[in-house]
Amino acid sequence: MKKGMIKVSVLYPNNEGNRFDMDYYCSKHVELVTRLLGDALKGATIESGLAGGASTSPAPFVAMANMYFDTVESFQQSFGPNTDEIMGDLPNFTDITPTIQISEVMI
Amino acid sequence: MKKGMIKVSVLYPNNEGNRFDMDYYCSKHVELVTRLLGDALKGATIESGLAGGASTSPAPFVAMANMYFDTVESFQQSFGPNTDEIMGDLPNFTDITPTIQISEVMI
């Protein structure tokens, strides 16, 4: 993705005892979000946490998702009206409250 | 980047009063890391934090960097011997201790 684009990161903290269904997340949740956001979504990635900085330490996040948009406005206009439907799908795969970050792509 | 690759994320928590020199980070630090990791580094991105989930809330992270490797071993073999030199450059642009995550690319 190129400089100046907007990246929205959804980070799921890796707390002991929480549940996270990676299969559901990578198939049904991705399908839902992709369909609802439509053309505003310029790309997306999902990662599964393996470890922390030392390979023996636990991953700070069980999963990380990143969505790319051309502008903050196109994120807000596409996500805003669909927030309830997207957030309403969370209990289907996790009981974690994600950390959300809006960033500008520098490199 | 494709499924199965390793993504190493370096997240700088956005704490009040901390300093972070984005210009130095995106030029000199990137140059240093790129040179030291060589061919093992398959790609890298840097983002600058704008906001949290609500556009009026502060970004959880002031900066996020992501580096891609083919395997955990190629990350460890390229980063390991250069850890001191890379970490030794941090005081030149920040006083934040970053959160590090090793992930597997799913999508």
mmCIF file of C-alpha atoms in Angstrom:
data_model
loop_
_atom_site.group_PDB
_atom_site.id
_atom_site.type_symbol
_atom_site.label_atom_id
_atom_site.label_comp_id
_atom_site.label_asym_id
_atom_site.label_seq_id
_atom_site.Cartn_x
_atom_site.Cartn_y
_atom_site.Cartn_z
ATOM 1 C CA MET A 1 0.000 0.000 0.000
ATOM 2 C CA LYS A 2 1.293 3.430 -0.776
ATOM 3 C CA LYS A 3 2.317 6.441 1.291
ATOM 4 C CA GLY A 4 -0.582 8.546 2.518
ATOM 5 C CA MET A 5 -3.131 5.729 2.578
ATOM 6 C CA ILE A 6 -5.054 4.999 5.771
ATOM 7 C CA LYS A 7 -4.494 1.739 7.606
ATOM 8 C CA VAL A 8 -6.993 0.643 10.227
ATOM 9 C CA SER A 9 -5.553 -1.998 12.557
ATOM 10 C CA VAL A 10 -7.694 -4.236 14.751
ATOM 11 C CA LEU A 11 -5.533 -5.889 17.412
ATOM 12 C CA TYR A 12 -6.880 -8.638 19.676
ATOM 13 C CA PRO A 13 -4.879 -8.696 22.965
ATOM 14 C CA ASN A 14 -3.750 -12.182 23.939
ATOM 15 C CA ASN A 15 -5.191 -12.565 27.417
ATOM 16 C CA GLU A 16 -5.189 -15.930 29.100
ATOM 17 C CA GLY A 17 -8.572 -17.604 29.123
ATOM 18 C CA ASN A 18 -9.994 -15.673 26.168
ATOM 19 C CA ARG A 19 -11.292 -17.484 23.109
ATOM 20 C CA PHE A 20 -10.597 -16.695 19.462
ATOM 21 C CA ASP A 21 -11.803 -18.801 16.526
ATOM 22 C CA MET A 22 -9.246 -18.116 13.773
ATOM 23 C CA ASP A 23 -11.084 -20.262 11.207
ATOM 24 C CA TYR A 24 -14.317 -18.297 11.594
ATOM 25 C CA TYR A 25 -12.375 -15.020 11.591
ATOM 26 C CA CYS A 26 -10.479 -15.759 8.362
ATOM 27 C CA SER A 27 -13.539 -17.010 6.507
ATOM 28 C CA LYS A 28 -16.940 -15.748 7.675
ATOM 29 C CA HIS A 29 -15.892 -12.503 9.414
ATOM 30 C CA VAL A 30 -13.604 -11.486 6.540
ATOM 31 C CA GLU A 31 -16.399 -12.267 4.072
ATOM 32 C CA LEU A 32 -18.851 -10.103 6.026
ATOM 33 C CA VAL A 33 -16.504 -7.125 6.384
ATOM 34 C CA THR A 34 -15.380 -7.317 2.754
ATOM 35 C CA ARG A 35 -18.986 -7.367 1.536
ATOM 36 C CA LEU A 36 -20.111 -4.488 3.793
ATOM 37 C CA LEU A 37 -17.173 -2.160 3.095
ATOM 38 C CA GLY A 38 -17.248 -2.718 -0.666
ATOM 39 C CA ASP A 39 -14.971 -0.686 -2.919
ATOM 40 C CA ALA A 40 -13.801 1.577 -0.077
ATOM 41 C CA LEU A 41 -11.651 -1.301 1.206
ATOM 42 C CA LYS A 42 -8.451 -1.248 -0.829
ATOM 43 C CA GLY A 43 -6.772 -4.240 0.801
ATOM 44 C CA ALA A 44 -6.644 -6.263 3.990
ATOM 45 C CA THR A 45 -4.305 -8.569 5.874
ATOM 46 C CA ILE A 46 -4.736 -10.915 8.818
ATOM 47 C CA GLU A 47 -1.994 -12.307 11.017
ATOM 48 C CA SER A 48 -2.041 -14.940 13.730
ATOM 49 C CA GLY A 49 0.180 -14.271 16.782
ATOM 50 C CA LEU A 50 3.054 -16.711 17.306
ATOM 51 C CA ALA A 51 5.333 -15.133 19.923
ATOM 52 C CA GLY A 52 6.661 -11.955 21.463
ATOM 53 C CA GLY A 53 10.093 -10.439 20.873
ATOM 54 C CA ALA A 54 11.766 -13.449 22.410
ATOM 55 C CA SER A 55 10.499 -16.573 20.664
ATOM 56 C CA THR A 56 9.626 -18.116 24.025
ATOM 57 C CA SER A 57 7.459 -15.179 25.189
ATOM 58 C CA PRO A 58 3.728 -15.166 24.401
ATOM 59 C CA ALA A 59 2.407 -13.063 21.505
ATOM 60 C CA PRO A 60 0.994 -9.758 22.774
ATOM 61 C CA PHE A 61 -1.901 -10.190 20.302
ATOM 62 C CA VAL A 62 -3.692 -13.391 19.329
ATOM 63 C CA ALA A 63 -4.661 -11.849 15.980
ATOM 64 C CA MET A 64 -4.108 -8.645 14.029
ATOM 65 C CA ALA A 65 -6.163 -7.400 11.108
ATOM 66 C CA ASN A 66 -5.296 -4.445 8.906
ATOM 67 C CA MET A 67 -7.595 -2.717 6.443
ATOM 68 C CA TYR A 68 -6.489 -0.115 3.927
ATOM 69 C CA PHE A 69 -8.494 2.877 2.729
ATOM 70 C CA ASP A 70 -7.695 5.869 0.523
ATOM 71 C CA THR A 71 -8.770 8.407 3.139
ATOM 72 C CA VAL A 72 -10.077 8.631 6.722
ATOM 73 C CA GLU A 73 -13.366 9.810 5.212
ATOM 74 C CA SER A 74 -13.759 6.718 3.015
ATOM 75 C CA PHE A 75 -13.099 4.541 6.088
ATOM 76 C CA GLN A 76 -15.675 6.428 8.151
ATOM 77 C CA GLN A 77 -18.276 6.516 5.358
ATOM 78 C CA SER A 78 -17.993 2.792 4.622
ATOM 79 C CA PHE A 79 -17.505 1.519 8.178
ATOM 80 C CA GLY A 80 -19.806 3.918 10.061
ATOM 81 C CA PRO A 81 -23.186 2.692 8.788
ATOM 82 C CA ASN A 82 -22.028 -0.947 9.184
ATOM 83 C CA THR A 83 -20.453 -0.692 12.641
ATOM 84 C CA ASP A 84 -23.314 -2.465 14.438
ATOM 85 C CA GLU A 85 -23.385 -5.375 11.983
ATOM 86 C CA ILE A 86 -19.585 -5.808 12.022
ATOM 87 C CA MET A 87 -19.214 -5.490 15.794
ATOM 88 C CA GLY A 88 -22.258 -7.722 16.260
ATOM 89 C CA ASP A 89 -20.349 -10.566 14.591
ATOM 90 C CA LEU A 90 -17.516 -10.458 17.165
ATOM 91 C CA PRO A 91 -19.179 -12.749 19.747
ATOM 92 C CA ASN A 92 -19.283 -15.419 17.011
ATOM 93 C CA PHE A 93 -15.486 -15.790 17.147
ATOM 94 C CA THR A 94 -14.125 -14.046 20.246
ATOM 95 C CA ASP A 95 -14.788 -12.562 23.670
ATOM 96 C CA ILE A 96 -11.839 -10.171 23.362
ATOM 97 C CA THR A 97 -12.360 -6.414 23.033
ATOM 98 C CA PRO A 98 -10.006 -5.347 20.237
ATOM 99 C CA THR A 99 -7.664 -2.358 20.266
ATOM 100 C CA ILE A 100 -8.276 -0.205 17.197
ATOM 101 C CA GLN A 101 -5.765 2.123 15.598
ATOM 102 C CA ILE A 102 -6.086 4.444 12.626
ATOM 103 C CA SER A 103 -2.713 5.140 11.021
ATOM 104 C CA GLU A 104 -1.234 6.879 8.018
ATOM 105 C CA VAL A 105 1.017 4.765 5.800
ATOM 106 C CA MET A 106 4.519 6.313 5.784
ATOM 107 C CA ILE A 107 6.462 3.528 3.997
ATOM 108 C CA MET B 1 2.875 -10.757 1.438
ATOM 109 C CA LYS B 2 1.673 -14.302 1.145
ATOM 110 C CA LYS B 3 0.146 -16.813 3.541
ATOM 111 C CA GLY B 4 2.666 -18.551 5.778
ATOM 112 C CA MET B 5 5.197 -15.722 5.807
ATOM 113 C CA ILE B 6 6.417 -14.303 9.108
ATOM 114 C CA LYS B 7 5.546 -10.745 10.059
ATOM 115 C CA VAL B 8 7.450 -9.054 12.861
ATOM 116 C CA SER B 9 5.604 -6.019 14.226
ATOM 117 C CA VAL B 10 7.262 -3.323 16.307
ATOM 118 C CA LEU B 11 4.627 -1.202 18.028
ATOM 119 C CA TYR B 12 5.503 1.996 19.909
ATOM 120 C CA PRO B 13 2.867 2.696 22.603
ATOM 121 C CA ASN B 14 1.618 6.266 22.562
ATOM 122 C CA ASN B 15 2.281 7.409 26.109
ATOM 123 C CA GLU B 16 1.986 11.048 27.007
ATOM 124 C CA GLY B 17 5.328 12.760 27.406
ATOM 125 C CA ASN B 18 7.314 10.294 25.304
ATOM 126 C CA ARG B 19 9.279 11.460 22.276
ATOM 127 C CA PHE B 20 9.353 9.895 18.823
ATOM 128 C CA ASP B 21 11.228 11.374 15.843
ATOM 129 C CA MET B 22 9.294 10.093 12.802
ATOM 130 C CA ASP B 23 11.707 11.689 10.314
ATOM 131 C CA TYR B 24 14.729 9.929 11.778
ATOM 132 C CA TYR B 25 12.754 6.670 12.054
ATOM 133 C CA CYS B 26 11.616 6.676 8.405
ATOM 134 C CA SER B 27 15.036 7.586 7.033
ATOM 135 C CA LYS B 28 18.065 6.666 9.152
ATOM 136 C CA HIS B 29 16.602 3.840 11.262
ATOM 137 C CA VAL B 30 14.968 2.185 8.233
ATOM 138 C CA GLU B 31 18.245 2.509 6.309
ATOM 139 C CA LEU B 32 20.162 0.853 9.161
ATOM 140 C CA VAL B 33 17.732 -2.038 9.613
ATOM 141 C CA THR B 34 17.432 -2.651 5.867
ATOM 142 C CA ARG B 35 21.210 -2.768 5.481
ATOM 143 C CA LEU B 36 21.755 -5.069 8.476
ATOM 144 C CA LEU B 37 18.983 -7.564 7.666
ATOM 145 C CA GLY B 38 19.889 -7.810 3.994
ATOM 146 C CA ASP B 39 18.106 -10.332 1.768
ATOM 147 C CA ALA B 40 16.296 -11.979 4.695
ATOM 148 C CA LEU B 41 13.985 -8.936 4.854
ATOM 149 C CA LYS B 42 11.286 -9.488 2.233
ATOM 150 C CA GLY B 43 9.358 -6.268 2.809
ATOM 151 C CA ALA B 44 8.609 -3.612 5.394
ATOM 152 C CA THR B 45 5.960 -1.032 6.194
ATOM 153 C CA ILE B 46 5.797 1.899 8.600
ATOM 154 C CA GLU B 47 2.684 3.656 9.825
ATOM 155 C CA SER B 48 2.204 6.795 11.865
ATOM 156 C CA GLY B 49 -0.636 6.739 14.433
ATOM 157 C CA LEU B 50 -3.500 9.160 13.813
ATOM 158 C CA ALA B 51 -6.311 8.101 16.149
ATOM 159 C CA GLY B 52 -8.006 5.283 17.993
ATOM 160 C CA GLY B 53 -11.275 3.595 17.011
ATOM 161 C CA ALA B 54 -13.170 6.821 17.482
ATOM 162 C CA SER B 55 -11.489 9.525 15.442
ATOM 163 C CA THR B 56 -11.311 11.776 18.499
ATOM 164 C CA SER B 57 -9.514 9.207 20.703
ATOM 165 C CA PRO B 58 -5.700 9.121 20.760
ATOM 166 C CA ALA B 59 -3.849 6.489 18.715
ATOM 167 C CA PRO B 60 -2.804 3.548 20.924
ATOM 168 C CA PHE B 61 0.548 3.531 19.096
ATOM 169 C CA VAL B 62 2.581 6.499 17.883
ATOM 170 C CA ALA B 63 4.218 4.311 15.222
ATOM 171 C CA MET B 64 4.019 0.760 13.922
ATOM 172 C CA ALA B 65 6.637 -1.024 11.837
ATOM 173 C CA ASN B 66 6.194 -4.393 10.169
ATOM 174 C CA MET B 67 8.928 -6.544 8.675
ATOM 175 C CA TYR B 68 8.325 -9.646 6.580
ATOM 176 C CA PHE B 69 10.488 -12.788 6.493
ATOM 177 C CA ASP B 70 10.098 -16.185 4.840
ATOM 178 C CA THR B 71 10.532 -18.099 8.114
ATOM 179 C CA VAL B 72 11.030 -17.543 11.855
ATOM 180 C CA GLU B 73 14.551 -18.928 11.382
ATOM 181 C CA SER B 74 15.474 -16.358 8.720
ATOM 182 C CA PHE B 75 14.211 -13.594 11.049
ATOM 183 C CA GLN B 76 16.243 -14.945 13.964
ATOM 184 C CA GLN B 77 19.371 -15.557 11.887
ATOM 185 C CA SER B 78 19.337 -12.076 10.335
ATOM 186 C CA PHE B 79 18.131 -10.104 13.359
ATOM 187 C CA GLY B 80 19.915 -11.980 16.147
ATOM 188 C CA PRO B 81 23.522 -10.969 15.407
ATOM 189 C CA ASN B 82 22.384 -7.358 14.782
ATOM 190 C CA THR B 83 20.108 -6.912 17.787
ATOM 191 C CA ASP B 84 22.548 -4.741 19.734
ATOM 192 C CA GLU B 85 23.205 -2.404 16.813
ATOM 193 C CA ILE B 86 19.501 -2.080 15.926
ATOM 194 C CA MET B 87 18.321 -1.602 19.523
ATOM 195 C CA GLY B 88 21.241 0.755 20.149
ATOM 196 C CA ASP B 89 19.791 3.128 17.553
ATOM 197 C CA LEU B 90 16.469 3.495 19.413
ATOM 198 C CA PRO B 91 17.585 6.314 21.761
ATOM 199 C CA ASN B 92 18.349 8.353 18.619
ATOM 200 C CA PHE B 93 14.619 8.653 17.848
ATOM 201 C CA THR B 94 12.588 7.569 20.885
ATOM 202 C CA ASP B 95 12.464 6.850 24.605
ATOM 203 C CA ILE B 96 9.590 4.372 24.162
ATOM 204 C CA THR B 97 10.096 0.649 24.750
ATOM 205 C CA PRO B 98 8.364 -1.029 21.802
ATOM 206 C CA THR B 99 6.010 -4.006 21.966
ATOM 207 C CA ILE B 100 7.224 -6.734 19.622
ATOM 208 C CA GLN B 101 5.044 -9.392 18.032
ATOM 209 C CA ILE B 102 5.957 -12.287 15.757
ATOM 210 C CA SER B 103 2.993 -13.393 13.639
ATOM 211 C CA GLU B 104 2.155 -15.747 10.818
ATOM 212 C CA VAL B 105 0.483 -14.205 7.780
ATOM 213 C CA MET B 106 -2.968 -15.790 7.323
ATOM 214 C CA ILE B 107 -4.415 -13.494 4.631
#
